[in-house]
XYZ file of C-alpha atoms in Angstrom:
760
model
C 90.024 134.982 128.510
C 91.016 138.158 130.050
C 87.773 138.978 130.774
C 87.780 135.684 133.173
C 91.210 136.598 134.185
C 89.829 140.205 135.658
C 86.852 138.766 137.450
C 89.796 137.828 140.209
C 91.819 140.896 140.141
C 89.114 144.139 139.007
C 85.554 142.868 140.770
C 86.434 141.345 144.296
C 85.487 144.527 145.902
C 82.627 146.033 143.677
C 80.849 142.300 144.069
C 81.116 141.536 147.669
C 79.093 144.869 148.341
C 76.097 143.182 148.818
C 77.126 141.843 152.176
C 76.608 145.480 153.160
C 74.812 148.204 151.767
C 71.349 147.822 153.039
C 72.337 147.060 156.639
C 74.328 150.674 155.971
C 71.656 152.347 154.936
C 68.773 151.377 156.970
C 70.562 151.928 160.015
C 70.635 155.692 161.394
C 67.721 158.417 160.702
C 66.181 155.734 158.455
C 65.049 153.304 161.468
C 62.178 155.742 161.421
C 61.205 154.272 157.868
C 62.096 150.956 157.735
C 58.230 149.702 155.982
C 58.091 148.374 152.479
C 57.585 151.426 150.492
C 61.243 152.177 151.331
C 63.045 149.127 150.875
C 61.265 149.448 147.794
C 62.987 152.995 146.716
C 66.601 151.843 148.197
C 66.096 148.677 145.822
C 65.543 151.356 142.896
C 67.740 153.780 143.937
C 70.853 151.132 143.756
C 69.731 149.832 140.279
C 69.880 153.578 138.739
C 73.003 154.219 140.789
C 74.740 151.128 139.258
C 73.526 151.845 135.630
C 74.040 155.529 135.599
C 77.553 155.251 137.462
C 79.675 152.038 137.179
C 77.861 150.868 133.122
C 76.910 154.566 131.917
C 79.928 156.608 133.096
C 82.649 153.705 133.041
C 82.125 151.052 130.868
C 80.803 153.222 128.097
C 82.977 156.507 128.226
C 85.508 156.271 130.882
C 87.602 153.085 129.383
C 87.883 154.706 125.963
C 90.055 157.773 127.450
C 92.896 155.046 128.342
C 96.894 156.241 127.543
C 98.068 153.453 125.660
C 95.874 150.660 127.432
C 96.509 152.177 130.644
C 93.980 153.135 133.343
C 93.216 154.944 136.307
C 93.872 159.124 137.310
C 97.471 159.267 136.664
C 96.863 157.737 133.030
C 94.319 160.633 132.323
C 96.550 163.015 134.154
C 99.746 162.355 131.881
C 96.997 162.036 128.518
C 96.512 165.395 129.464
C 99.768 167.030 129.292
C 100.818 165.628 126.179
C 98.216 167.264 124.706
C 98.748 170.327 126.299
C 101.737 171.857 128.559
C 100.282 171.609 132.156
C 102.724 169.055 133.256
C 105.238 170.262 136.131
C 107.572 167.323 135.670
C 111.458 169.178 135.446
C 114.181 168.659 132.100
C 111.495 167.520 129.949
C 112.421 167.956 126.467
C 111.532 168.124 122.377
C 113.185 164.815 122.583
C 110.605 163.056 124.430
C 108.159 163.784 122.359
C 109.470 161.131 119.696
C 108.371 158.261 121.826
C 106.314 156.263 120.024
C 103.424 156.064 123.060
C 103.752 159.954 122.996
C 101.560 160.554 119.665
C 98.969 157.997 121.259
C 95.144 159.815 120.408
C 94.786 162.602 118.058
C 97.333 164.757 117.615
C 98.907 167.348 120.165
C 99.652 169.709 117.379
C 96.103 169.439 115.558
C 94.460 170.532 118.498
C 93.000 174.392 118.043
C 94.460 176.528 120.813
C 90.887 177.340 122.779
C 90.932 180.033 125.364
C 90.454 178.124 127.899
C 93.802 176.063 127.027
C 95.872 179.153 127.343
C 94.703 180.221 130.894
C 95.536 177.060 132.180
C 99.014 176.746 130.526
C 100.090 180.638 131.130
C 99.231 180.423 134.900
C 101.548 177.617 136.790
C 98.888 177.977 140.094
C 96.518 177.026 138.019
C 98.086 173.839 136.919
C 99.977 173.598 140.447
C 95.577 173.350 141.473
C 95.221 170.571 138.418
C 98.030 168.555 140.223
C 96.711 168.774 143.563
C 92.622 167.498 142.501
C 95.185 164.564 140.827
C 97.299 163.555 144.149
C 94.168 164.357 146.235
C 92.398 161.812 144.326
C 95.440 159.082 144.941
C 95.216 159.742 148.507
C 91.940 158.934 148.241
C 92.251 155.472 146.013
C 95.648 155.061 148.849
C 92.121 155.365 151.894
C 90.607 152.446 149.819
C 92.900 150.278 150.646
C 92.688 151.067 154.001
C 89.088 150.796 155.024
C 88.441 148.017 152.041
C 89.985 145.251 153.444
C 88.659 146.241 156.784
C 85.034 146.300 155.867
C 84.894 143.339 153.531
C 86.696 141.170 156.255
C 85.026 142.520 159.168
C 81.198 141.579 156.545
C 81.755 138.521 155.761
C 82.810 136.910 159.724
C 79.925 138.865 160.905
C 77.724 136.353 159.414
C 78.833 134.043 162.533
C 76.484 136.518 164.305
C 73.527 134.447 162.730
C 74.304 130.674 163.710
C 73.061 129.338 166.642
C 76.479 130.200 168.558
C 76.847 133.854 168.273
C 80.039 135.209 168.651
C 80.708 138.647 170.747
C 81.496 141.181 168.505
C 85.250 141.440 170.300
C 85.600 137.433 169.140
C 84.534 138.740 165.391
C 86.944 142.565 165.562
C 89.898 139.218 166.355
C 89.191 136.863 164.013
C 88.728 139.960 161.261
C 91.940 141.292 162.470
C 93.543 137.835 161.990
C 92.356 137.725 158.855
C 93.927 140.907 157.880
C 97.373 140.782 159.464
C 97.486 136.708 157.261
C 96.431 138.817 154.116
C 99.234 141.889 154.971
C 101.778 139.344 155.613
C 101.214 137.160 151.840
C 102.141 140.122 150.569
C 105.156 139.856 149.785
C 104.794 136.789 148.116
C 102.799 138.612 145.184
C 99.759 138.140 143.096
C 100.188 135.940 140.540
C 101.623 133.077 142.776
C 97.396 132.783 144.249
C 95.615 134.279 141.010
C 94.552 131.076 140.049
C 92.332 131.254 142.637
C 90.988 134.285 142.193
C 88.488 134.509 139.250
C 87.179 131.093 140.338
C 86.549 131.999 143.396
C 84.938 135.064 142.851
C 83.128 133.233 139.362
C 81.747 131.153 142.585
C 80.586 134.100 144.940
C 78.824 135.338 141.504
C 76.233 132.915 140.673
C 76.194 131.972 144.547
C 74.513 135.406 144.795
C 72.638 135.218 141.436
C 71.004 131.755 142.792
C 69.857 133.419 146.219
C 68.572 136.778 144.836
C 66.631 134.367 142.596
C 65.520 132.176 144.962
C 64.131 135.206 147.608
C 62.846 137.468 144.816
C 60.524 134.485 143.822
C 59.987 133.067 147.153
C 59.509 136.079 149.214
C 58.107 138.980 146.974
C 57.994 138.804 142.394
C 56.369 142.271 142.806
C 60.078 143.556 143.759
C 60.640 143.994 139.910
C 58.356 147.117 140.092
C 60.707 149.051 141.411
C 63.122 148.824 138.773
C 60.693 152.123 137.477
C 62.588 155.593 138.836
C 59.211 156.650 139.774
C 59.505 154.572 143.450
C 62.946 156.857 144.111
C 60.071 159.714 143.602
C 58.024 158.316 146.365
C 60.960 156.891 148.484
C 62.042 160.662 149.115
C 58.544 162.074 148.919
C 58.144 159.448 152.040
C 61.751 159.939 154.003
C 62.714 163.444 153.164
C 65.590 164.822 154.791
C 66.445 161.607 156.339
C 66.274 159.910 152.841
C 69.202 162.130 151.544
C 71.124 161.332 154.212
C 70.843 157.302 153.746
C 72.925 157.867 150.474
C 75.948 157.686 152.240
C 74.681 153.620 152.116
C 73.716 153.663 149.049
C 76.682 154.667 147.540
C 78.375 151.517 149.183
C 77.241 149.325 146.446
C 79.821 151.067 143.524
C 82.228 150.853 145.443
C 85.359 149.363 143.696
C 83.880 150.671 140.389
C 86.655 152.783 140.005
C 88.954 149.535 139.399
C 88.005 149.223 136.489
C 89.683 151.724 135.098
C 92.462 151.890 137.315
C 93.157 148.195 136.134
C 92.589 149.050 132.979
C 96.480 147.836 131.948
C 96.119 144.468 133.333
C 93.808 143.806 130.651
C 91.549 145.751 127.555
C 88.696 148.011 127.731
C 86.895 144.967 125.773
C 87.722 142.536 128.349
C 86.504 144.879 131.734
C 83.071 145.882 129.081
C 82.248 142.228 128.293
C 82.269 140.544 132.463
C 80.657 143.764 133.273
C 78.033 144.111 131.435
C 77.027 140.102 130.880
C 78.050 139.251 134.060
C 78.517 141.307 136.935
C 75.568 143.976 136.283
C 73.355 141.489 136.118
C 74.127 138.902 139.467
C 74.331 142.703 141.475
C 70.906 143.794 140.044
C 69.307 140.636 140.637
C 70.942 139.768 144.176
C 70.267 143.385 145.216
C 66.409 142.320 143.974
C 66.381 139.249 146.001
C 67.666 141.070 149.239
C 65.309 143.683 148.826
C 62.559 141.626 148.537
C 63.307 139.299 151.765
C 63.503 142.689 153.591
C 60.100 143.577 152.767
C 58.857 140.598 154.122
C 61.687 140.239 157.467
C 62.348 143.676 158.084
C 63.628 143.193 161.677
C 66.460 141.323 159.802
C 67.899 144.118 158.246
C 71.326 144.880 160.238
C 73.002 141.387 159.081
C 69.927 140.762 155.519
C 72.639 139.263 153.133
C 73.560 136.442 155.722
C 69.666 136.322 157.111
C 68.586 135.675 153.632
C 70.432 132.663 152.894
C 68.675 129.362 152.595
C 69.965 127.535 155.881
C 70.830 124.197 154.118
C 73.873 127.054 151.969
C 74.805 128.880 155.055
C 78.117 127.846 155.412
C 79.478 126.888 152.055
C 78.361 130.695 151.184
C 80.123 132.247 154.244
C 83.491 130.660 153.354
C 82.704 132.130 149.550
C 82.083 135.550 151.261
C 85.400 135.234 153.228
C 87.398 134.371 150.254
C 85.538 137.458 148.319
C 86.283 139.662 150.329
C 89.833 138.500 150.942
C 90.167 138.963 147.019
C 88.438 142.432 146.995
C 90.890 143.537 149.260
C 93.687 141.988 147.420
C 93.202 143.619 144.491
C 92.549 147.313 146.128
C 96.259 146.870 147.980
C 97.222 145.980 144.892
C 96.009 149.226 142.990
C 97.382 150.946 145.996
C 101.447 149.587 145.302
C 100.452 150.842 142.215
C 99.465 154.717 142.613
C 102.302 154.927 144.953
C 104.564 153.681 142.461
C 102.901 156.618 139.864
C 103.300 158.984 142.450
C 107.002 158.533 142.594
C 107.926 158.261 139.114
C 105.897 161.957 138.732
C 108.477 163.150 141.407
C 105.856 163.184 143.815
C 106.476 160.342 146.765
C 109.931 159.855 149.047
C 111.720 156.909 147.232
C 110.165 153.449 148.679
C 111.462 149.875 147.944
C 109.639 148.445 144.975
C 109.564 144.636 144.139
C 108.351 143.278 140.860
C 106.686 140.530 142.188
C 105.788 138.503 138.834
C 108.031 137.457 136.172
C 105.754 136.566 133.697
C 102.807 139.731 134.628
C 104.563 143.092 133.911
C 103.037 145.611 136.700
C 102.450 143.585 139.378
C 104.984 144.891 142.620
C 105.310 144.935 146.004
C 106.724 147.333 148.120
C 106.681 146.590 151.893
C 106.980 150.063 153.392
C 102.990 151.286 152.500
C 102.196 147.491 152.737
C 102.761 147.096 156.686
C 101.981 151.026 157.049
C 98.636 149.702 155.386
C 98.194 146.721 157.513
C 98.568 148.878 160.746
C 95.933 151.851 159.848
C 93.963 148.617 158.694
C 93.837 147.013 162.215
C 93.424 150.532 164.252
C 90.117 151.284 161.910
C 88.615 147.565 162.670
C 89.673 147.865 166.175
C 88.763 151.655 166.775
C 85.150 151.920 164.722
C 84.389 147.585 164.919
C 81.337 148.487 163.404
C 80.747 147.675 159.156
C 78.546 150.926 159.246
C 80.881 153.476 160.617
C 83.805 152.231 158.273
C 81.165 152.435 155.377
C 80.430 155.825 156.498
C 84.792 156.406 155.876
C 84.987 154.511 152.786
C 81.944 156.210 151.238
C 83.209 159.568 151.298
C 86.700 157.997 150.184
C 84.858 156.241 146.700
C 82.747 159.112 145.868
C 85.784 161.772 146.239
C 87.682 159.769 143.849
C 84.713 158.923 140.899
C 84.134 162.931 141.712
C 87.408 163.980 140.587
C 87.719 161.472 137.605
C 84.481 163.420 136.344
C 86.475 166.483 136.590
C 89.503 165.565 134.606
C 87.193 163.398 131.824
C 85.847 166.972 131.372
C 89.803 168.166 130.680
C 89.754 164.862 128.227
C 86.712 165.192 126.623
C 87.855 169.008 125.397
C 91.996 168.595 125.073
C 92.731 165.017 124.136
C 89.312 163.591 122.535
C 89.101 167.967 120.964
C 85.291 167.778 121.314
C 82.929 171.117 121.892
C 83.546 172.655 125.240
C 79.126 171.819 125.031
C 79.334 168.609 125.313
C 82.212 168.000 128.118
C 80.398 170.239 130.398
C 76.911 167.846 129.765
C 78.873 165.249 130.649
C 80.478 167.271 134.013
C 76.997 168.698 134.769
C 74.874 164.987 134.224
C 77.218 163.068 136.184
C 79.009 165.791 138.359
C 75.808 166.251 139.794
C 74.576 162.501 140.650
C 77.868 161.918 142.405
C 77.617 165.370 143.829
C 74.356 164.782 145.506
C 75.889 161.575 147.003
C 79.615 163.076 148.035
C 76.796 165.708 149.451
C 75.431 163.231 151.819
C 78.785 161.261 152.290
C 80.075 164.535 154.060
C 77.377 164.827 156.756
C 78.865 161.711 157.861
C 81.728 163.199 158.761
C 81.576 163.199 162.630
C 80.664 159.988 162.344
C 83.767 158.422 160.947
C 84.005 160.288 157.960
C 86.712 162.112 159.348
C 88.894 158.959 158.781
C 89.426 159.274 155.000
C 89.797 163.449 155.026
C 93.103 163.092 157.844
C 94.653 160.379 155.891
C 94.320 161.764 152.599
C 95.564 165.210 154.350
C 98.225 163.228 155.591
C 99.265 161.856 152.555
C 98.508 164.864 150.218
C 101.476 167.014 152.485
C 104.213 164.045 152.148
C 103.405 164.441 148.336
C 103.354 167.635 148.223
C 106.732 169.189 150.281
C 108.284 166.199 148.633
C 107.441 167.850 145.424
C 107.999 171.111 145.939
C 111.454 170.026 147.452
C 112.145 168.275 144.742
C 111.472 171.260 141.802
C 113.461 173.756 144.373
C 116.073 171.265 144.146
C 116.205 170.737 140.078
C 115.873 174.648 139.398
C 119.017 175.164 142.000
C 121.147 172.924 139.782
C 119.427 174.437 136.439
C 120.506 178.250 137.515
C 123.900 176.998 138.899
C 124.980 174.291 136.402
C 128.633 175.134 134.734
C 129.028 177.081 131.816
C 129.747 175.661 128.886
C 132.165 178.704 127.760
C 134.058 177.663 130.872
C 134.842 174.128 130.407
C 135.866 175.097 126.564
C 138.642 177.844 128.062
C 140.109 175.015 129.252
C 141.040 172.458 126.388
C 140.438 168.804 126.359
C 142.400 168.203 129.250
C 140.044 170.467 131.259
C 143.903 171.765 133.190
C 143.620 169.048 135.492
C 144.943 165.291 135.828
C 142.888 162.905 133.666
C 143.222 159.430 134.877
C 142.229 156.207 133.173
C 138.878 155.159 134.061
C 135.255 156.175 133.396
C 133.062 158.282 135.557
C 129.368 158.267 134.976
C 128.158 161.382 137.287
C 124.876 161.621 137.698
C 122.613 164.480 137.663
C 118.868 165.285 136.751
C 120.205 167.898 134.497
C 119.343 166.249 131.055
C 121.075 169.460 129.579
C 124.647 171.090 130.850
C 127.010 170.683 132.960
C 126.034 169.505 136.997
C 127.583 172.391 139.548
C 128.540 168.762 141.244
C 131.391 168.083 138.600
C 132.314 171.541 138.920
C 132.522 171.432 143.460
C 134.118 168.103 142.483
C 137.263 169.089 140.000
C 137.714 172.426 142.347
C 138.556 170.576 145.210
C 140.349 167.740 143.419
C 141.438 168.734 140.379
C 141.574 164.763 139.115
C 138.985 163.381 136.572
C 138.305 160.175 134.155
C 140.117 159.844 130.727
C 136.260 159.606 129.640
C 133.163 161.363 131.328
C 129.251 160.040 130.863
C 126.704 162.436 132.485
C 124.306 160.779 133.469
C 120.423 161.136 133.117
C 118.134 158.822 134.919
C 114.086 160.492 133.907
C 110.390 159.797 133.956
C 108.709 160.955 131.093
C 104.551 161.166 131.066
C 103.971 157.451 128.908
C 102.853 154.369 131.288
C 105.962 152.524 129.196
C 108.982 153.641 127.131
C 110.095 150.657 124.849
C 114.138 149.710 125.711
C 114.609 150.374 121.773
C 113.695 154.465 122.566
C 115.234 154.123 126.097
C 118.214 155.449 125.915
C 119.316 158.799 124.544
C 122.888 159.703 123.486
C 124.950 162.617 122.816
C 127.966 165.068 123.266
C 128.797 167.678 125.905
C 131.715 169.018 124.935
C 133.529 168.534 121.761
C 134.899 164.923 120.505
C 138.790 165.497 122.179
C 136.981 165.828 125.508
C 135.795 162.507 125.806
C 132.757 164.090 127.667
C 128.992 162.438 126.484
C 125.382 162.911 127.979
C 123.228 159.666 128.503
C 119.635 159.956 129.217
C 117.793 156.753 130.392
C 114.139 157.039 130.039
C 110.989 155.150 131.762
C 107.740 155.337 131.812
C 105.279 156.172 135.101
C 103.895 152.383 134.933
C 108.318 150.855 133.752
C 110.125 148.985 136.217
C 113.519 149.448 137.146
C 115.118 146.145 137.341
C 118.465 145.724 138.228
C 119.959 143.229 135.989
C 123.383 144.429 136.202
C 124.211 145.241 132.370
C 123.571 148.761 132.475
C 127.693 149.237 132.014
C 127.723 147.401 129.069
C 124.768 149.096 127.481
C 125.829 152.194 128.099
C 129.535 151.386 126.395
C 127.718 149.670 123.001
C 124.968 152.618 123.246
C 128.072 155.531 123.160
C 130.261 153.535 120.654
C 127.530 153.237 118.121
C 126.692 157.198 118.480
C 130.072 157.857 117.687
C 129.795 155.360 114.544
C 126.187 156.738 113.671
C 128.059 160.088 114.017
C 130.713 159.696 111.591
C 128.568 158.171 109.284
C 126.266 160.962 109.172
C 128.602 163.907 109.510
C 130.167 164.821 105.878
C 133.622 165.944 107.525
C 134.031 163.960 110.706
C 137.168 166.198 112.550
C 139.300 166.393 115.187
C 138.421 169.808 115.403
C 136.877 171.805 118.688
C 134.248 173.023 116.396
C 132.550 169.250 116.174
C 129.181 168.996 117.337
C 128.556 169.267 121.010
C 125.706 169.674 124.426
C 122.225 169.287 122.271
C 122.477 166.944 119.747
C 120.922 163.394 120.903
C 120.399 159.870 119.156
C 118.078 157.459 120.158
C 120.151 154.158 120.673
C 118.647 151.264 121.051
C 118.939 149.256 124.818
C 118.506 145.740 124.275
C 121.004 144.221 124.943
C 120.985 141.307 121.910
C 121.466 144.288 119.730
C 124.938 143.930 117.149
C 127.054 146.505 117.191
C 128.939 147.646 114.146
C 132.068 148.946 116.046
C 132.694 146.144 118.858
C 132.792 142.940 119.319
C 131.150 141.778 122.593
C 132.315 138.805 123.767
C 130.384 137.334 127.253
C 130.921 134.703 129.804
C 128.530 134.301 132.613
C 130.624 133.113 135.933
C 130.499 133.689 139.139
C 134.079 134.352 139.393
C 136.284 136.721 137.303
C 137.833 134.681 134.126
C 141.262 135.050 134.608
C 141.357 135.088 130.913
C 139.314 138.403 130.878
C 140.465 141.765 132.572
C 138.845 143.158 135.083
C 137.067 146.388 135.841
C 138.352 147.090 138.951
C 141.203 148.450 139.616
C 144.175 146.592 141.650
C 143.617 148.542 144.802
C 139.952 147.500 144.232
C 140.719 144.240 143.974
C 142.276 143.676 147.342
C 139.760 145.500 149.122
C 136.811 144.309 148.324
C 136.362 141.127 149.690
C 136.385 142.921 152.594
C 132.948 144.774 151.238
C 131.011 141.829 149.985
C 132.211 138.921 152.527
C 129.140 136.958 153.725
C 127.500 138.507 150.878
C 124.902 135.751 148.664
C 126.789 134.945 145.560
C 126.069 136.601 142.594
C 125.841 135.124 139.339
C 128.016 138.150 137.369
C 128.079 138.657 133.320
C 131.780 139.361 132.596
C 131.848 141.351 129.386
C 135.088 142.195 127.061
C 134.632 144.937 123.893
C 136.986 144.370 121.021
C 137.161 146.469 117.948
C 136.101 145.164 114.581
C 138.799 144.802 111.621
C 137.171 147.593 110.054
C 140.044 148.280 107.488
C 137.581 151.743 106.200
C 136.682 152.232 109.808
C 137.888 155.939 110.569
C 140.888 156.444 112.296
C 139.482 159.550 114.573
C 136.520 156.679 115.350
C 138.913 154.144 115.692
C 140.754 155.850 118.378
C 137.804 157.456 120.403
C 136.714 153.826 120.317
C 140.263 152.327 122.092
C 139.608 154.549 124.611
C 136.370 153.650 125.697
C 137.454 150.403 125.260
C 140.268 151.108 127.672
C 138.634 153.456 129.980
C 136.064 150.483 130.734
C 138.934 148.196 130.874
C 140.473 150.688 133.760
C 137.360 150.868 135.736
C 133.823 152.429 136.601
C 133.120 154.824 139.057
C 129.797 156.388 139.682
C 129.506 160.147 141.121
C 126.802 161.455 142.698
C 125.748 164.446 144.566
C 125.277 164.106 148.458
C 123.387 166.967 148.748
C 121.810 169.243 152.001
C 118.660 171.150 150.846
C 118.395 174.403 153.081
C 115.854 177.434 152.263
C 117.132 180.626 152.332
C 117.818 182.912 155.304
C 115.350 185.678 153.273
C 112.429 182.634 153.190
C 109.189 182.406 154.185
C 108.457 180.529 157.537
C 106.045 178.197 155.848
C 108.607 177.512 153.315
C 111.130 177.079 155.898
C 109.398 174.930 157.489
C 108.562 172.525 154.801
C 111.923 172.085 153.060
C 114.179 172.625 156.120
C 111.611 170.002 158.279
C 109.394 168.625 156.237
C 111.447 167.782 153.093
C 115.001 167.148 155.164
C 112.985 164.230 157.000
C 111.602 162.775 154.306
C 114.957 162.858 152.143
C 116.639 161.285 155.706
C 114.068 158.165 155.684
C 113.707 156.885 152.073
C 115.370 155.102 150.314
C 118.990 156.775 148.773
C 119.193 157.652 145.309
C 122.394 155.203 144.740
C 119.832 152.383 146.326
C 117.219 153.247 144.017
C 119.321 153.301 141.006
C 120.563 150.377 141.735
C 124.378 151.142 141.992
C 127.204 149.445 143.657
C 127.979 150.978 146.780
C 132.084 149.935 145.912
C 132.316 152.093 143.005
C 130.284 154.952 144.291
C 131.638 158.102 145.267
C 129.318 160.834 146.710
C 130.175 164.643 146.525
C 128.565 166.923 149.486
C 126.824 169.754 148.431
C 124.786 172.116 150.256
C 121.722 173.592 148.107
C 120.042 176.892 149.781
C 116.791 176.712 148.009
């Protein structure tokens, strides 16, 4: 069943390649070698390229390097970071290594410390270089999201040029643009709404091209099967020489979309993708390319629109419709993969905050990002209107596709050494074999930089600058917080009251620090000497695993001794997790802290109220599952649009009076009203009862969210390049991306922002 579903998501792009491969190969310098021998050689190249890269490299090797079932460049990178200290993510803790998904694959502790591993761990520049390589691969995948819809749709509608009423080039481009606008406009509905149509479309398309290929082989030139021998590749290059090498930029288009097999692994599994490719996709494509080559050996003048000319006349219109639909399906898959890549970049701290919409309740991981969708649409239309030619778009597409494969080969070499713990010799053999093949194709594609190949390079450089500037600014801001965090000794010297007024209520202080007290806290109480009776320092962070289970999401501990009523909560998400706004975070937090207090009392032999009680550093994993049973609290729930008179509002009277001013006109939203009560347990420790009572009273008095509203500036002594990156690049991105409060689903009416200037 998974193999069947994978046709509609994974293979749309790869299966539509026959539309444009031969025309892209023979247009250009190979025009002088349009003969039967050259066509035999071209088919032989296509056959062996399909066999060595998608079948041998991806199906048999790369698909085995999954990260808890997830694939793609970031899955490989996170796998590396867990088996060696390559990560540049801030606020990582030893507790993260206890996550169930963290220990996937061979044990990191059992790995032998090789000189190569020590070299990479020691030098930060090498680790930064590794991250840049991964980001560059991600940028090229985004480039695929621009070129795939353009070349697929334009190639499919080009079939109208072989009809009786031949459409002009301008009319074809206009029709392609209309289809592309429709494709991008419908993205917000989500893939799942039309998913049931996708697999049948691709399967009908595959049956069609298989049948047409078989017919053409038998009808035009059955001897074409001899070209399966690699000897014809030798004859091809002997005859065409340098022109044949340059034509490889067209041949490589037969494997565009191969990376989707690995990138979309998380939606299926390795076995289903292997079955689908080995038993359906591979034979169908080989037979189609063979049939098209057989047709061309007898109809060399038909090369410009070889696919549509090779279709028997009665089948033209049905195949044309299916080809257009298959092109749209292939484009949809790559656009969805682009959204996932952007989401993963953001989780790694390498992309500005954007709006992520979860489009399916059933299928996890199907997302839509409005800003990226419209940027992709504008770029795609610009490429289609600007180039108007599938050959030129193919030049750009080939560079993007082959660069991603080359980077995957390089990272796979590191995976073989550090994750699979195989010998360096085996890894070197893998690198030499596949990097040499892909290097030849990439070198041919690079020769076409002037003929459209410059577009993916320019786009990738722009996205790379955005990603690295954001990553650099975020790291510098975190380092400032780390170096200026409040001294615990200073807090302890103030006493439990902190020498300020402790007002009723609960304050949730958000920061990126996983340990210590953030500088915004001291900045706040210095200027306004009052704070809530219960304080919780909240850190929402990403960890280098694809998913964090609900049972392992919360880490709860104390930030100060017990009388201070200061706690710490670390909320952990994987790079594939979606932060859903279910409006239940406050209630989950109260239950988790209460469970931590009870757990601490049960596990501490001498539970006292002294200030020598456990402080920052000791954390406990608390389940965030909503239906868990609390051992110390009774939770009563009531779902209603309005506040129940029997349940006390968590807002203060003043806030209740002014809240309608902010909420008028907003659509009614179902709220979950929860009331906490202590269980009548005579054996409960008196200090635990007192602390839990304070916690419940603070929740009833109201919850306030405190965040830093930071302005990041470069120091005066900084270099010109750093000032440009921080003062202009990073500041511009921060002003034009989503605010942290919106990204974290914090209610605006309960938010206090503390202004601070960061000189980094």
